[in-house]
Amino acid sequence: MNRLYAYLYDDFLSGPSFQRILGDIETRCSVLGIQGRTSRLAIFRNAKELVEGLVRDGAQTIVIVGNDKTLEKVMWFLPDLPVMIGYIPVGEPSAVASMLGIPVGESACDVVAARRVETIDVGRINDRYFLSDVRVEASKAMVDVNGDFKIGAIHAGTIVIRNLGGIPDASGGCTKAKGGLLELSVSPINIASRSRTFFHRARPASIEGETRVSLRTGSIESSEPIDVFIDGHQVNGFRFDLSVKRDALRIITGRRWRFEAPENGVLPKKEKAVIVSTAQRFMHRWRNRYTR
Amino acid sequence: MFSSTKRVDHPYPTDSSPTPSFGARSATTVIAKGVRVEGEFRSEGDVVIEGDIKGSISAQGTLTIGSDAHIEADISAEEANISGTIHGNITIKKEAVFHASADIRGDVNSECIVIESGARIDGKIHVGSSDAKTPEVKPTASSLVLGSATPSVSAPVPIQAPASNLPPIITLPKENEEKKDSEVGSLPL
């Protein structure tokens, strides 16, 4: 067993449908020589204390086994620890895995073994870190941008502060978790029209155009308590301070890591074809080597 | 029945908001309709404003103000295309174009101004480079409404330059008179 590696399994992987894939992953890790101590996240278990214990025992690479929600469960404290992060995605959602160039399932073990490390920024909101985004839905909250101005929706709108990912704009790029900048997106909601004529139904509430600006520091302020979703974790309050911690997280990525999501949210066919052909070539070589 | 459409997985997070229609993110900032900004808004590239802004706006590129925009701010930009409502002073380095739906209450300073028929401007207009010492033109009417078909530059507006701003007229005596004056010992004022 390699004591430098520690594996953190999500609680949902204890189900019977995941036993086969977990067995394949553990077998592959032992073949690659990266099998390490395993721990399991649970509802009544403090994830931070669990990971700190693994670090005290000598782990230098913490490998998260689960999906994007698993990653978000531990990301709020990981940048403070002197560890490298690996990710073996099992099941959906796996959007972050796609952006990091990590394939889903057993193949991710090869990515972890290759140890291709990227150092990325992490967003900070109050006392928590976030990897992907912070969302405020249907709110009149205002966001202070770099202390220069405040921006918000006139009636109500969705506010998203993004560190990694998102839908790309016309230029094709989206937030890359580099450069020390967060992307602020404000999407105002057009109030529904109650009036209806003989020929037309009442106009429902719709989303107006989106406004995007960059920010280094800022705050979300509201006169009423608002629900803020930090990487999916819900927090309630009146004010939330925002900042970026540059180069805060060392994470193992794949060779085809891409922080620019495609426009329709789906990998282009060319990328899929390359992956398939690489696997086919590997199988062809393996067969030629061991069947002659 | 025999179509090849497959269920498409979306590995990337999708937002409920539509993809914005502006240009390159690094070049153009869009303040969409329904968004309000309060404070000092600065941009190094082009800016498109369709929302509400209160404070000040500074753009180093082209500033485009939509017809639904409502701005209570002083504006400075390289170039401007204005169609909305502005309460504040406007300073444009190159060309300022005021479209028919523009409603301006404030002073306008620009090297070149184009005003479409229907635009309303209530304030002082200074056209030309800031280095040139051109006298300011003050319309006598309280509001300058340019609604004629003829170009606004030739609009018949009575102009009355205030006498106090002009230097006093000094007539210097001729040489013969100078000699005589020198004999007298003083020059006429």
Short mmCIF file of C-alpha atoms in Angstrom, two decimals:
data_model
loop_
_atom_site.label_atom_id
_atom_site.label_comp_id
_atom_site.label_asym_id
_atom_site.label_seq_id
_atom_site.Cartn_x
_atom_site.Cartn_y
_atom_site.Cartn_z
CA MET A 1 0.00 0.00 0.00
CA ASN A 2 1.30 3.46 -0.91
CA ARG A 3 0.94 5.67 2.16
CA LEU A 4 1.30 8.83 0.10
CA TYR A 5 -2.16 8.28 -1.37
CA ALA A 6 -5.44 8.44 0.51
CA TYR A 7 -8.83 7.75 -1.06
CA LEU A 8 -12.01 9.44 0.02
CA TYR A 9 -15.19 7.63 -1.05
CA ASP A 10 -18.57 9.30 -1.11
CA ASP A 11 -21.40 7.76 0.86
CA PHE A 12 -23.56 7.00 -2.22
CA LEU A 13 -20.92 4.54 -3.49
CA SER A 14 -21.87 2.06 -0.78
CA GLY A 15 -24.85 1.02 -2.93
CA PRO A 16 -24.78 -2.38 -4.70
CA SER A 17 -24.78 -0.84 -8.20
CA PHE A 18 -21.33 0.65 -7.68
CA GLN A 19 -19.54 -2.38 -6.27
CA ARG A 20 -18.28 -3.65 -9.61
CA ILE A 21 -16.87 -0.32 -10.75
CA LEU A 22 -15.25 0.23 -7.35
CA GLY A 23 -13.63 -3.19 -7.58
CA ASP A 24 -12.25 -2.34 -11.01
CA ILE A 25 -10.90 0.97 -9.70
CA GLU A 26 -9.19 -0.62 -6.72
CA THR A 27 -7.67 -3.32 -8.92
CA ARG A 28 -6.36 -0.77 -11.38
CA CYS A 29 -4.90 1.37 -8.60
CA SER A 30 -3.03 -1.59 -7.15
CA VAL A 31 -1.66 -2.45 -10.60
CA LEU A 32 -0.43 1.13 -11.00
CA GLY A 33 1.06 1.16 -7.51
CA ILE A 34 -1.08 3.99 -6.19
CA GLN A 35 -3.32 2.05 -3.86
CA GLY A 36 -3.58 3.81 -0.52
CA ARG A 37 -5.63 4.17 2.61
CA THR A 38 -9.39 4.52 2.06
CA SER A 39 -11.97 6.46 4.05
CA ARG A 40 -15.65 7.03 3.50
CA LEU A 41 -17.62 10.25 3.83
CA ALA A 42 -20.80 9.99 5.86
CA ILE A 43 -23.53 12.35 6.98
CA PHE A 44 -22.52 12.35 10.62
CA ARG A 45 -18.82 12.42 9.90
CA ASN A 46 -16.82 15.61 9.80
CA ALA A 47 -15.14 15.62 6.39
CA LYS A 48 -12.55 18.19 7.44
CA GLU A 49 -11.40 16.22 10.46
CA LEU A 50 -11.33 13.06 8.37
CA VAL A 51 -9.06 14.58 5.73
CA GLU A 52 -6.84 16.26 8.32
CA GLY A 53 -6.37 12.87 9.92
CA LEU A 54 -5.30 11.39 6.61
CA VAL A 55 -2.80 14.19 6.13
CA ARG A 56 -1.39 13.68 9.60
CA ASP A 57 -0.86 10.01 8.71
CA GLY A 58 1.36 11.04 5.83
CA ALA A 59 -0.95 11.33 2.84
CA GLN A 60 0.28 13.79 0.24
CA THR A 61 -2.37 13.11 -2.40
CA ILE A 62 -6.03 12.98 -1.52
CA VAL A 63 -8.04 11.22 -4.21
CA ILE A 64 -11.76 12.00 -4.26
CA VAL A 65 -13.86 9.10 -5.51
CA GLY A 66 -17.42 10.08 -6.39
CA ASN A 67 -19.04 12.77 -8.51
CA ASP A 68 -18.89 16.56 -8.70
CA LYS A 69 -21.01 16.85 -5.58
CA THR A 70 -18.44 14.82 -3.69
CA LEU A 71 -15.77 17.22 -4.81
CA GLU A 72 -17.85 20.16 -3.67
CA LYS A 73 -18.41 18.56 -0.25
CA VAL A 74 -14.70 18.72 0.55
CA MET A 75 -13.57 21.69 -1.54
CA TRP A 76 -14.60 24.24 1.08
CA PHE A 77 -11.55 23.45 3.23
CA LEU A 78 -9.07 21.61 0.97
CA PRO A 79 -7.07 24.67 -0.24
CA ASP A 80 -5.87 25.21 3.33
CA LEU A 81 -4.21 21.78 3.44
CA PRO A 82 -0.77 21.04 1.94
CA VAL A 83 -2.02 18.26 -0.33
CA MET A 84 -2.49 17.50 -3.98
CA ILE A 85 -5.99 16.59 -5.13
CA GLY A 86 -6.88 13.73 -7.41
CA TYR A 87 -10.33 12.91 -8.71
CA ILE A 88 -11.84 9.61 -9.87
CA PRO A 89 -15.34 10.39 -11.13
CA VAL A 90 -17.96 7.69 -10.76
CA GLY A 91 -21.44 8.51 -12.01
CA GLU A 92 -23.08 11.85 -12.74
CA PRO A 93 -22.77 14.79 -12.53
CA SER A 94 -19.24 14.91 -13.90
CA ALA A 95 -19.00 18.35 -15.47
CA VAL A 96 -15.92 19.30 -13.45
CA ALA A 97 -14.28 16.03 -14.46
CA SER A 98 -14.86 16.86 -18.12
CA MET A 99 -13.30 20.28 -17.69
CA LEU A 100 -10.29 18.76 -15.97
CA GLY A 101 -9.89 16.23 -18.77
CA ILE A 102 -10.51 13.29 -16.44
CA PRO A 103 -12.46 10.37 -17.88
CA VAL A 104 -15.22 8.74 -15.87
CA GLY A 105 -14.56 5.38 -14.25
CA GLU A 106 -11.54 3.11 -14.17
CA SER A 107 -9.58 5.14 -16.75
CA ALA A 108 -9.30 7.97 -14.24
CA CYS A 109 -6.82 5.85 -12.26
CA ASP A 110 -4.30 6.26 -15.08
CA VAL A 111 -4.75 10.02 -14.90
CA VAL A 112 -4.07 9.97 -11.16
CA ALA A 113 -0.98 7.83 -11.69
CA ALA A 114 0.32 10.19 -14.39
CA ARG A 115 0.28 13.09 -11.87
CA ARG A 116 -0.12 15.90 -14.34
CA VAL A 117 -0.67 18.77 -11.91
CA GLU A 118 -2.39 22.09 -12.57
CA THR A 119 -2.45 24.91 -10.05
CA ILE A 120 -5.76 26.75 -10.16
CA ASP A 121 -7.47 29.58 -8.32
CA VAL A 122 -10.15 29.01 -5.77
CA GLY A 123 -12.91 31.44 -4.89
CA ARG A 124 -13.60 32.39 -1.30
CA ILE A 125 -16.89 33.47 0.18
CA ASN A 126 -16.83 34.38 3.86
CA ASP A 127 -14.98 31.48 5.48
CA ARG A 128 -15.55 28.89 2.75
CA TYR A 129 -13.78 28.12 -0.49
CA PHE A 130 -15.60 27.24 -3.67
CA LEU A 131 -14.35 25.60 -6.83
CA SER A 132 -17.19 26.09 -9.30
CA ASP A 133 -19.66 28.84 -8.50
CA VAL A 134 -21.81 30.75 -6.05
CA ARG A 135 -25.47 31.28 -6.94
CA VAL A 136 -28.21 33.55 -5.71
CA GLU A 137 -31.54 32.80 -7.32
CA ALA A 138 -34.30 35.34 -7.97
CA SER A 139 -32.99 38.03 -5.67
CA LYS A 140 -32.69 41.81 -5.50
CA ALA A 141 -29.27 41.55 -3.90
CA MET A 142 -26.53 43.88 -5.11
CA VAL A 143 -22.94 42.84 -5.72
CA ASP A 144 -20.15 45.25 -4.89
CA VAL A 145 -17.46 44.90 -7.56
CA ASN A 146 -13.90 45.74 -6.49
CA GLY A 147 -15.25 48.56 -4.31
CA ASP A 148 -15.92 50.63 -7.44
CA PHE A 149 -19.56 50.07 -8.18
CA LYS A 150 -22.54 47.93 -7.28
CA ILE A 151 -24.52 45.90 -9.76
CA GLY A 152 -27.76 44.01 -9.51
CA ALA A 153 -31.12 43.41 -11.10
CA ILE A 154 -33.72 46.15 -11.00
CA HIS A 155 -36.61 43.86 -10.13
CA ALA A 156 -35.12 40.44 -9.39
CA GLY A 157 -32.50 38.29 -11.00
CA THR A 158 -30.09 35.42 -10.75
CA ILE A 159 -26.58 36.24 -9.62
CA VAL A 160 -23.77 33.78 -10.34
CA ILE A 161 -20.16 34.25 -9.30
CA ARG A 162 -18.08 31.74 -11.23
CA ASN A 163 -14.56 30.48 -10.70
CA LEU A 164 -14.55 27.47 -12.98
CA GLY A 165 -16.79 26.49 -15.84
CA GLY A 166 -20.03 27.96 -17.06
CA ILE A 167 -21.51 28.50 -20.48
CA PRO A 168 -19.06 30.13 -22.87
CA ASP A 169 -19.81 33.43 -24.52
CA ALA A 170 -19.57 34.31 -28.21
CA SER A 171 -15.78 34.23 -28.00
CA GLY A 172 -15.92 30.58 -27.00
CA GLY A 173 -14.29 30.86 -23.62
CA CYS A 174 -15.60 30.54 -20.08
CA THR A 175 -14.16 30.89 -16.62
CA LYS A 176 -10.85 29.09 -16.27
CA ALA A 177 -9.95 29.42 -12.57
CA LYS A 178 -6.77 31.27 -13.54
CA GLY A 179 -5.71 34.88 -13.46
CA GLY A 180 -7.12 35.80 -10.08
CA LEU A 181 -10.51 36.86 -11.45
CA LEU A 182 -14.01 35.68 -10.78
CA GLU A 183 -16.78 36.10 -13.31
CA LEU A 184 -19.95 37.82 -12.13
CA SER A 185 -23.07 37.12 -14.12
CA VAL A 186 -26.35 38.94 -13.52
CA SER A 187 -29.45 37.69 -15.31
CA PRO A 188 -32.47 39.88 -14.57
CA ILE A 189 -35.91 38.35 -14.59
CA ASN A 190 -38.51 40.18 -16.59
CA ILE A 191 -41.65 40.45 -14.51
CA ALA A 192 -44.56 38.45 -15.90
CA SER A 193 -47.28 40.39 -17.55
CA ARG A 194 -50.71 39.70 -16.11
CA SER A 195 -52.61 41.35 -18.88
CA ARG A 196 -53.86 39.08 -21.58
CA THR A 197 -55.65 39.90 -24.74
CA PHE A 198 -58.03 37.85 -26.77
CA PHE A 199 -55.32 36.53 -29.03
CA HIS A 200 -52.36 36.34 -26.66
CA ARG A 201 -51.79 34.58 -23.37
CA ALA A 202 -50.31 36.40 -20.40
CA ARG A 203 -46.59 36.78 -20.81
CA PRO A 204 -44.76 34.60 -18.29
CA ALA A 205 -41.68 35.72 -16.42
CA SER A 206 -38.65 35.45 -18.62
CA ILE A 207 -34.97 36.02 -18.29
CA GLU A 208 -33.53 39.12 -19.90
CA GLY A 209 -30.05 39.34 -21.34
CA GLU A 210 -27.08 38.43 -19.19
CA THR A 211 -24.50 40.88 -17.91
CA ARG A 212 -20.96 39.65 -17.22
CA VAL A 213 -18.18 41.50 -15.46
CA SER A 214 -14.98 40.39 -13.76
CA LEU A 215 -14.17 40.95 -10.14
CA ARG A 216 -11.27 40.35 -7.81
CA THR A 217 -12.94 41.26 -4.55
CA GLY A 218 -16.47 42.15 -3.70
CA SER A 219 -19.47 41.36 -1.63
CA ILE A 220 -23.07 40.29 -2.00
CA GLU A 221 -25.37 42.52 0.01
CA SER A 222 -29.07 42.43 0.58
CA SER A 223 -31.49 44.14 2.93
CA GLU A 224 -33.38 40.84 3.24
CA PRO A 225 -31.88 37.45 4.14
CA ILE A 226 -30.95 35.56 1.00
CA ASP A 227 -30.11 31.94 0.23
CA VAL A 228 -26.72 31.54 -1.37
CA PHE A 229 -25.66 28.23 -2.91
CA ILE A 230 -21.91 27.75 -2.59
CA ASP A 231 -21.01 24.81 -4.85
CA GLY A 232 -24.46 23.52 -4.14
CA HIS A 233 -24.23 24.02 -0.37
CA GLN A 234 -26.96 26.38 0.89
CA VAL A 235 -26.10 29.21 3.26
CA ASN A 236 -28.40 31.99 4.48
CA GLY A 237 -27.39 35.53 5.37
CA PHE A 238 -27.42 39.25 4.57
CA ARG A 239 -23.83 39.82 3.45
CA PHE A 240 -21.19 37.60 1.87
CA ASP A 241 -17.63 38.76 1.20
CA LEU A 242 -16.02 37.50 -1.99
CA SER A 243 -12.38 37.13 -2.97
CA VAL A 244 -10.04 34.93 -4.98
CA LYS A 245 -7.13 32.90 -3.67
CA ARG A 246 -4.69 32.62 -6.54
CA ASP A 247 -2.96 29.31 -7.26
CA ALA A 248 -4.50 27.85 -4.14
CA LEU A 249 -5.25 24.32 -5.33
CA ARG A 250 -2.98 21.73 -6.90
CA ILE A 251 -5.13 19.29 -8.78
CA ILE A 252 -4.26 16.36 -11.02
CA THR A 253 -5.71 16.82 -14.49
CA GLY A 254 -5.85 14.80 -17.65
CA ARG A 255 -3.89 15.44 -20.81
CA ARG A 256 -6.92 16.91 -22.49
CA TRP A 257 -7.92 19.25 -19.68
CA ARG A 258 -10.08 22.00 -20.98
CA PHE A 259 -11.42 24.86 -18.93
CA GLU A 260 -13.46 26.04 -21.88
CA ALA A 261 -16.79 24.29 -22.05
CA PRO A 262 -18.28 23.85 -25.51
CA GLU A 263 -21.32 25.91 -26.37
CA ASN A 264 -23.91 23.16 -26.35
CA GLY A 265 -22.53 21.48 -23.27
CA VAL A 266 -21.49 18.32 -25.11
CA LEU A 267 -18.03 17.17 -26.08
CA PRO A 268 -17.55 17.58 -29.84
CA LYS A 269 -17.59 14.40 -31.90
CA LYS A 270 -13.94 14.84 -32.80
CA GLU A 271 -12.90 14.62 -29.16
CA LYS A 272 -15.00 11.50 -28.64
CA ALA A 273 -13.51 9.91 -31.73
CA VAL A 274 -9.96 10.56 -30.51
CA ILE A 275 -10.63 8.99 -27.16
CA VAL A 276 -12.24 5.95 -28.71
CA SER A 277 -9.46 5.48 -31.22
CA THR A 278 -6.80 5.73 -28.50
CA ALA A 279 -8.52 2.99 -26.52
CA GLN A 280 -8.87 0.92 -29.63
CA ARG A 281 -5.19 1.34 -30.42
CA PHE A 282 -4.26 0.30 -26.89
CA MET A 283 -6.41 -2.82 -27.13
CA HIS A 284 -4.92 -3.65 -30.51
CA ARG A 285 -1.37 -3.39 -29.17
CA TRP A 286 -2.26 -5.38 -26.05
CA ARG A 287 -3.76 -8.13 -28.13
CA ASN A 288 -0.74 -8.24 -30.42
CA ARG A 289 1.64 -8.37 -27.50
CA TYR A 290 -0.05 -11.05 -25.43
CA THR A 291 -1.78 -13.26 -27.98
CA ARG A 292 1.11 -14.15 -30.26
CA MET B 1 -39.07 6.95 -36.41
CA PHE B 2 -35.68 6.15 -37.82
CA SER B 3 -33.98 9.36 -36.87
CA SER B 4 -30.53 9.11 -35.39
CA THR B 5 -31.12 11.53 -32.56
CA LYS B 6 -29.69 10.28 -29.31
CA ARG B 7 -30.19 11.44 -25.78
CA VAL B 8 -27.57 14.05 -25.34
CA ASP B 9 -25.72 14.17 -22.07
CA HIS B 10 -24.63 17.52 -20.83
CA PRO B 11 -21.35 17.02 -18.99
CA TYR B 12 -20.99 20.73 -18.51
CA PRO B 13 -23.16 22.75 -16.17
CA THR B 14 -25.94 24.56 -18.00
CA ASP B 15 -27.38 27.84 -16.84
CA SER B 16 -30.98 28.82 -17.18
CA SER B 17 -29.87 32.10 -18.74
CA PRO B 18 -29.42 32.28 -22.51
CA THR B 19 -26.05 32.66 -24.11
CA PRO B 20 -25.30 36.36 -24.35
CA SER B 21 -25.18 37.87 -27.79
CA PHE B 22 -22.32 40.30 -27.32
CA GLY B 23 -18.88 40.00 -28.86
CA ALA B 24 -15.59 38.92 -27.39
CA ARG B 25 -15.75 38.86 -23.64
CA SER B 26 -12.44 40.56 -23.26
CA ALA B 27 -13.43 43.47 -25.57
CA THR B 28 -17.08 44.32 -24.87
CA THR B 29 -18.94 44.66 -21.62
CA VAL B 30 -22.72 44.58 -21.78
CA ILE B 31 -25.00 45.99 -19.12
CA ALA B 32 -28.22 44.26 -20.10
CA LYS B 33 -31.74 45.58 -19.80
CA GLY B 34 -33.09 45.12 -16.31
CA VAL B 35 -29.66 45.54 -14.67
CA ARG B 36 -28.73 48.59 -12.61
CA VAL B 37 -25.26 49.83 -11.74
CA GLU B 38 -24.46 52.35 -9.01
CA GLY B 39 -21.02 53.89 -8.67
CA GLU B 40 -17.91 54.42 -10.75
CA PHE B 41 -18.06 52.13 -13.78
CA ARG B 42 -14.81 51.87 -15.70
CA SER B 43 -13.98 49.73 -18.71
CA GLU B 44 -10.90 49.36 -20.85
CA GLY B 45 -12.83 48.15 -23.88
CA ASP B 46 -16.17 48.75 -25.54
CA VAL B 47 -19.30 49.07 -23.45
CA VAL B 48 -22.93 48.48 -24.40
CA ILE B 49 -25.48 49.80 -21.93
CA GLU B 50 -29.15 48.86 -22.00
CA GLY B 51 -29.88 49.10 -18.29
CA ASP B 52 -29.81 51.81 -15.64
CA ILE B 53 -26.65 53.47 -14.36
CA LYS B 54 -26.15 56.01 -11.62
CA GLY B 55 -22.73 57.49 -10.90
CA SER B 56 -20.06 57.84 -13.57
CA ILE B 57 -19.06 55.92 -16.69
CA SER B 58 -15.63 55.81 -18.21
CA ALA B 59 -14.83 53.71 -21.29
CA GLN B 60 -11.63 53.63 -23.26
CA GLY B 61 -13.41 52.21 -26.28
CA THR B 62 -16.76 52.77 -27.94
CA LEU B 63 -19.74 53.42 -25.72
CA THR B 64 -23.13 52.34 -27.03
CA ILE B 65 -26.22 53.38 -25.11
CA GLY B 66 -29.44 51.63 -26.06
CA SER B 67 -32.81 53.28 -26.37
CA ASP B 68 -34.07 51.67 -23.13
CA ALA B 69 -31.06 52.80 -21.11
CA HIS B 70 -31.53 55.38 -18.39
CA ILE B 71 -28.32 56.99 -17.16
CA GLU B 72 -27.77 59.51 -14.40
CA ALA B 73 -24.02 59.85 -14.68
CA ASP B 74 -21.18 61.78 -16.23
CA ILE B 75 -19.84 59.94 -19.24
CA SER B 76 -16.44 59.88 -20.89
CA ALA B 77 -15.48 57.62 -23.78
CA GLU B 78 -13.45 57.39 -26.95
CA GLU B 79 -16.53 57.24 -29.19
CA ALA B 80 -20.23 57.08 -28.46
CA ASN B 81 -23.49 55.97 -30.04
CA ILE B 82 -26.30 57.27 -27.89
CA SER B 83 -29.97 56.36 -28.15
CA GLY B 84 -31.13 56.51 -24.55
CA THR B 85 -31.78 58.98 -21.75
CA ILE B 86 -28.81 60.64 -20.09
CA HIS B 87 -28.78 63.12 -17.22
CA GLY B 88 -25.18 64.18 -16.98
CA ASN B 89 -22.24 65.67 -18.84
CA ILE B 90 -20.83 63.82 -21.82
CA THR B 91 -17.20 64.04 -22.90
CA ILE B 92 -16.25 62.12 -26.03
CA LYS B 93 -12.78 62.16 -27.52
CA LYS B 94 -13.64 61.46 -31.14
CA GLU B 95 -17.17 61.18 -32.50
CA ALA B 96 -20.46 61.29 -30.66
CA VAL B 97 -23.58 60.16 -32.50
CA PHE B 98 -26.95 61.03 -31.00
CA HIS B 99 -29.74 58.98 -32.49
CA ALA B 100 -33.36 60.02 -32.80
CA SER B 101 -34.42 58.55 -29.43
CA ALA B 102 -31.63 60.23 -27.48
CA ASP B 103 -32.67 62.54 -24.65
CA ILE B 104 -29.71 64.38 -23.13
CA ARG B 105 -29.77 66.78 -20.19
CA GLY B 106 -26.24 67.97 -19.71
CA ASP B 107 -23.26 69.41 -21.47
CA VAL B 108 -21.71 67.68 -24.46
CA ASN B 109 -18.05 67.98 -25.39
CA SER B 110 -16.75 66.15 -28.44
CA GLU B 111 -14.47 66.58 -31.38
CA CYS B 112 -17.24 65.65 -33.76
CA ILE B 113 -20.97 65.43 -33.18
CA VAL B 114 -23.67 63.85 -35.31
CA ILE B 115 -27.23 64.54 -34.20
CA GLU B 116 -30.11 62.75 -35.86
CA SER B 117 -33.46 64.35 -36.39
CA GLY B 118 -35.55 63.88 -33.23
CA ALA B 119 -32.71 63.88 -30.71
CA ARG B 120 -33.15 66.16 -27.70
CA ILE B 121 -30.20 67.90 -26.09
CA ASP B 122 -30.63 70.35 -23.21
CA GLY B 123 -27.26 71.85 -22.34
CA LYS B 124 -24.10 73.33 -23.73
CA ILE B 125 -22.53 71.75 -26.82
CA HIS B 126 -18.84 72.13 -27.49
CA VAL B 127 -17.63 70.74 -30.79
CA GLY B 128 -13.99 70.58 -31.70
CA SER B 129 -10.74 69.52 -30.11
CA SER B 130 -10.22 70.65 -26.57
CA ASP B 131 -6.94 72.37 -27.56
CA ALA B 132 -8.63 74.77 -30.01
CA LYS B 133 -9.73 78.05 -28.45
CA THR B 134 -13.20 78.22 -29.96
CA PRO B 135 -15.77 80.35 -28.20
CA GLU B 136 -18.60 78.47 -26.62
CA VAL B 137 -21.98 78.76 -28.24
CA LYS B 138 -24.83 79.34 -25.86
CA PRO B 139 -28.32 79.00 -27.26
CA THR B 140 -30.68 81.55 -25.93
CA ALA B 141 -33.60 79.15 -25.73
CA SER B 142 -33.80 76.92 -22.62
CA SER B 143 -33.86 73.72 -24.68
CA LEU B 144 -32.33 73.00 -28.02
CA VAL B 145 -34.67 70.78 -29.97
CA LEU B 146 -33.37 69.79 -33.36
CA GLY B 147 -36.29 68.54 -35.34
CA SER B 148 -35.78 70.00 -38.80
CA ALA B 149 -34.71 68.05 -41.81
CA THR B 150 -31.72 70.29 -42.38
CA PRO B 151 -28.48 69.38 -40.63
CA SER B 152 -28.35 70.61 -37.09
CA VAL B 153 -25.14 72.54 -37.60
CA SER B 154 -26.95 75.02 -39.83
CA ALA B 155 -30.09 75.25 -37.68
CA PRO B 156 -31.16 78.89 -37.35
CA VAL B 157 -30.58 79.51 -33.66
CA PRO B 158 -30.01 83.07 -32.51
CA ILE B 159 -26.55 83.29 -31.05
CA GLN B 160 -25.58 86.07 -28.76
CA ALA B 161 -22.04 85.98 -27.45
CA PRO B 162 -21.84 87.62 -24.04
CA ALA B 163 -19.88 90.84 -24.24
CA SER B 164 -18.18 90.24 -20.93
CA ASN B 165 -16.29 87.22 -22.31
CA LEU B 166 -14.67 89.13 -25.17
CA PRO B 167 -11.49 91.07 -24.55
CA PRO B 168 -11.79 94.85 -24.68
CA ILE B 169 -11.17 96.36 -28.10
CA ILE B 170 -7.85 98.20 -28.17
CA THR B 171 -6.92 100.33 -31.15
CA LEU B 172 -3.26 101.02 -31.34
CA PRO B 173 -2.31 104.39 -32.81
CA LYS B 174 -0.41 104.60 -36.09
CA GLU B 175 3.31 105.37 -36.23
CA ASN B 176 2.81 109.10 -36.86
CA GLU B 177 0.42 109.23 -34.05
CA GLU B 178 2.85 107.28 -31.91
CA LYS B 179 5.49 109.89 -32.41
CA LYS B 180 3.10 112.58 -31.55
CA ASP B 181 1.98 110.60 -28.54
CA SER B 182 5.53 110.00 -27.51
CA GLU B 183 6.02 113.66 -27.55
CA VAL B 184 2.96 114.01 -25.47
CA GLY B 185 4.11 111.18 -23.26
CA SER B 186 1.14 108.80 -23.07
CA LEU B 187 -0.85 106.43 -25.28
CA PRO B 188 -4.61 106.72 -25.57
CA LEU B 189 -6.49 103.85 -23.86
#
